[in-house]
Amino acid sequence: MASLFQTYLQLGFFHIFNLRAYDHLVFLLALCAPYVLADWRRLLALVTSFTLGHSLTLALATLQIVSFSSGLVEKLIPITILLTCAVNLARAGRTESRLARVSRPEPAVLALPNLLALVFGLIHGLGFSSYLRELLGQQSRPVLELLAFNVGVELGQLLIVSLILLLGLLLLRGFGVQRRDWLLVVSGAAMGIALVLLVG
């Protein structure tokens, strides 16, 4: 049983921590772009909301409680990236000092971004489930495999978020890149990739 758990944990980890999952990687990049290392609490709340969403739909779809069109999900994922980038670009219109206060938001400001992350997580969870169902074949109640895969995805996701924050720290502190410029470049690049995915 431990071996089975480890196998699916590794599959989940390398499913997200993999260039072939670039649509999910680009979403995480866009999600993290407005934040720096000092904002880790704010970002943790966002990532937790995203995790709750995709954990729910990953479980429901893998256990065949809900069904969906994989083609529709493939179109919705880039839309989540585009909407995240649109929010980022609106933030980039603020002055640098106002942007820096993102680490100390008012409680009312927390609700909408976290709600969006939760909804976007629901969509991404459906995308994860397609891959997991292919691995599982005809198993009807793969609870252990589902749990292990989900933990693996989360570990991979946390590593990706950590790397993005460290890259941002290096560029902002080490090379003197302005926070607004980092946000504009990252969001613009993510938006471009999302548009290619959407029309492709």
XYZ file of C-alpha atoms in Angstrom:
200
model
C 0.000 0.000 0.000
C 2.867 2.364 0.822
C 4.420 1.580 -2.539
C 1.127 2.318 -4.328
C 0.777 5.626 -2.467
C 4.349 6.594 -3.355
C 3.830 5.689 -7.007
C 0.766 7.907 -7.393
C 2.339 10.656 -5.315
C 5.245 10.735 -7.772
C 2.846 10.663 -10.723
C 0.967 13.647 -9.305
C 4.170 15.549 -8.576
C 5.648 15.049 -12.030
C 2.332 15.701 -13.732
C 2.378 19.298 -12.486
C 6.157 19.752 -12.218
C 6.600 19.055 -15.901
C 6.918 21.251 -18.979
C 4.153 19.241 -20.658
C 1.797 20.733 -18.049
C 2.744 24.207 -19.229
C -0.854 25.441 -19.176
C -1.026 24.849 -15.412
C 2.510 26.230 -14.973
C 1.572 29.415 -16.833
C -1.506 29.827 -14.634
C 0.605 29.516 -11.478
C 3.076 32.031 -12.900
C 0.264 34.506 -13.568
C -1.241 33.875 -10.131
C 2.083 34.546 -8.381
C 3.203 37.506 -10.503
C 1.780 40.313 -8.299
C 3.406 38.954 -5.144
C 6.854 38.964 -3.606
C 8.330 36.802 -0.876
C 7.058 39.177 1.822
C 3.510 38.521 0.568
C 3.710 34.787 1.298
C 0.662 34.820 3.605
C -1.485 36.468 0.949
C -0.218 34.090 -1.713
C -0.739 31.098 0.576
C -4.397 32.080 0.946
C -4.754 32.257 -2.842
C -3.000 28.935 -3.455
C -5.096 27.301 -0.725
C -8.273 28.527 -2.431
C -7.030 27.175 -5.748
C -6.134 23.867 -4.074
C -9.599 23.492 -2.527
C -11.178 24.011 -5.917
C -9.083 21.592 -7.916
C -9.061 18.970 -5.149
C -12.862 18.928 -5.223
C -13.289 18.510 -8.973
C -10.320 16.152 -9.239
C -12.053 13.835 -6.755
C -15.545 14.188 -8.247
C -14.417 13.622 -11.826
C -12.012 10.785 -11.020
C -14.692 8.971 -9.018
C -17.071 9.580 -11.969
C -19.534 11.528 -9.847
C -19.444 14.366 -12.396
C -18.808 14.227 -16.123
C -17.548 16.957 -18.440
C -16.330 17.723 -21.924
C -12.527 17.553 -22.053
C -12.589 19.883 -25.072
C -14.474 22.498 -23.073
C -12.017 22.233 -20.168
C -9.106 22.665 -22.570
C -10.648 25.982 -23.635
C -11.570 27.088 -20.127
C -8.040 26.663 -18.734
C -6.511 29.376 -20.971
C -9.485 31.593 -20.140
C -8.564 31.301 -16.444
C -5.054 32.444 -17.373
C -6.371 35.381 -19.411
C -8.646 36.543 -16.593
C -5.828 36.255 -14.040
C -3.565 38.291 -16.319
C -6.290 40.905 -16.810
C -6.500 41.369 -13.034
C -2.690 41.626 -12.917
C -2.602 44.270 -15.644
C -5.204 46.289 -13.768
C -2.974 46.093 -10.692
C 0.018 47.179 -12.744
C -1.795 50.430 -13.454
C -1.298 51.380 -9.815
C 1.721 53.281 -8.598
C 4.631 51.256 -7.231
C 3.815 52.280 -3.659
C 0.191 51.157 -3.960
C 1.256 47.894 -5.570
C 3.616 47.264 -2.660
C 0.676 47.347 -0.247
C -0.724 44.116 -1.725
C 0.862 42.293 1.207
C -1.449 44.153 3.603
C -4.903 43.970 1.977
C -8.099 44.793 3.790
C -10.275 41.750 4.636
C -12.943 42.782 2.090
C -10.322 42.828 -0.659
C -9.402 39.218 0.098
C -12.767 37.798 -0.897
C -12.838 38.303 -4.689
C -9.301 37.089 -5.576
C -9.690 34.026 -3.369
C -13.113 33.283 -4.823
C -11.704 33.546 -8.347
C -8.811 31.247 -7.410
C -11.317 28.739 -6.022
C -13.425 28.823 -9.201
C -10.350 28.558 -11.423
C -9.202 25.633 -9.285
C -12.458 23.821 -10.067
C -11.632 24.074 -13.763
C -8.008 23.005 -13.401
C -9.033 20.022 -11.277
C -11.060 18.716 -14.214
C -7.932 18.991 -16.332
C -5.906 16.995 -13.794
C -8.606 14.320 -13.633
C -8.368 13.449 -17.336
C -4.781 12.331 -16.875
C -5.509 10.459 -13.638
C -8.460 8.571 -15.122
C -6.237 7.379 -17.968
C -3.779 6.006 -15.396
C -6.455 4.296 -13.331
C -8.309 2.577 -16.160
C -11.464 0.813 -14.935
C -10.907 1.176 -11.166
C -14.184 2.374 -9.672
C -13.141 3.696 -6.220
C -9.443 4.540 -6.329
C -9.457 6.495 -3.059
C -5.833 5.866 -2.086
C -4.575 6.613 -5.587
C -6.644 9.800 -5.714
C -5.309 10.991 -2.370
C -1.698 10.229 -3.286
C -1.995 11.886 -6.703
C -3.534 15.001 -5.183
C -0.786 15.257 -2.548
C 1.794 14.890 -5.310
C 0.178 17.672 -7.332
C 0.216 19.934 -4.271
C 3.875 19.256 -3.543
C 4.755 20.040 -7.136
C 2.622 23.157 -7.050
C 4.246 24.427 -3.850
C 7.691 23.882 -5.358
C 6.710 25.827 -8.480
C 5.316 28.710 -6.424
C 8.501 28.777 -4.323
C 10.668 28.911 -7.445
C 8.590 31.750 -8.898
C 8.908 33.743 -5.668
C 12.663 33.142 -5.576
C 13.027 34.212 -9.207
C 11.057 37.358 -8.448
C 13.257 38.041 -5.424
C 16.396 37.635 -7.533
C 15.188 39.987 -10.246
C 13.630 42.601 -7.965
C 16.330 42.696 -5.300
C 19.376 41.445 -7.183
C 18.911 43.189 -10.529
C 16.767 46.126 -9.467
C 13.815 45.274 -11.695
C 10.772 47.351 -10.818
C 7.839 45.381 -9.408
C 5.458 46.923 -11.937
C 7.718 45.936 -14.840
C 7.966 42.349 -13.558
C 4.188 42.175 -13.291
C 3.677 43.595 -16.794
C 6.218 41.331 -18.486
C 5.105 38.132 -16.743
C 1.411 38.834 -17.259
C 1.932 39.839 -20.880
C 3.888 36.663 -21.611
C 1.306 34.486 -19.828
C -1.502 36.200 -21.728
C 0.245 35.545 -25.039
C 0.619 31.844 -24.267
C -3.022 31.645 -23.140
C -4.202 33.198 -26.383
C -2.211 30.639 -28.386
C -3.780 27.840 -26.325
C -7.263 29.302 -26.786
C -7.135 29.617 -30.567
C -4.996 26.502 -31.134
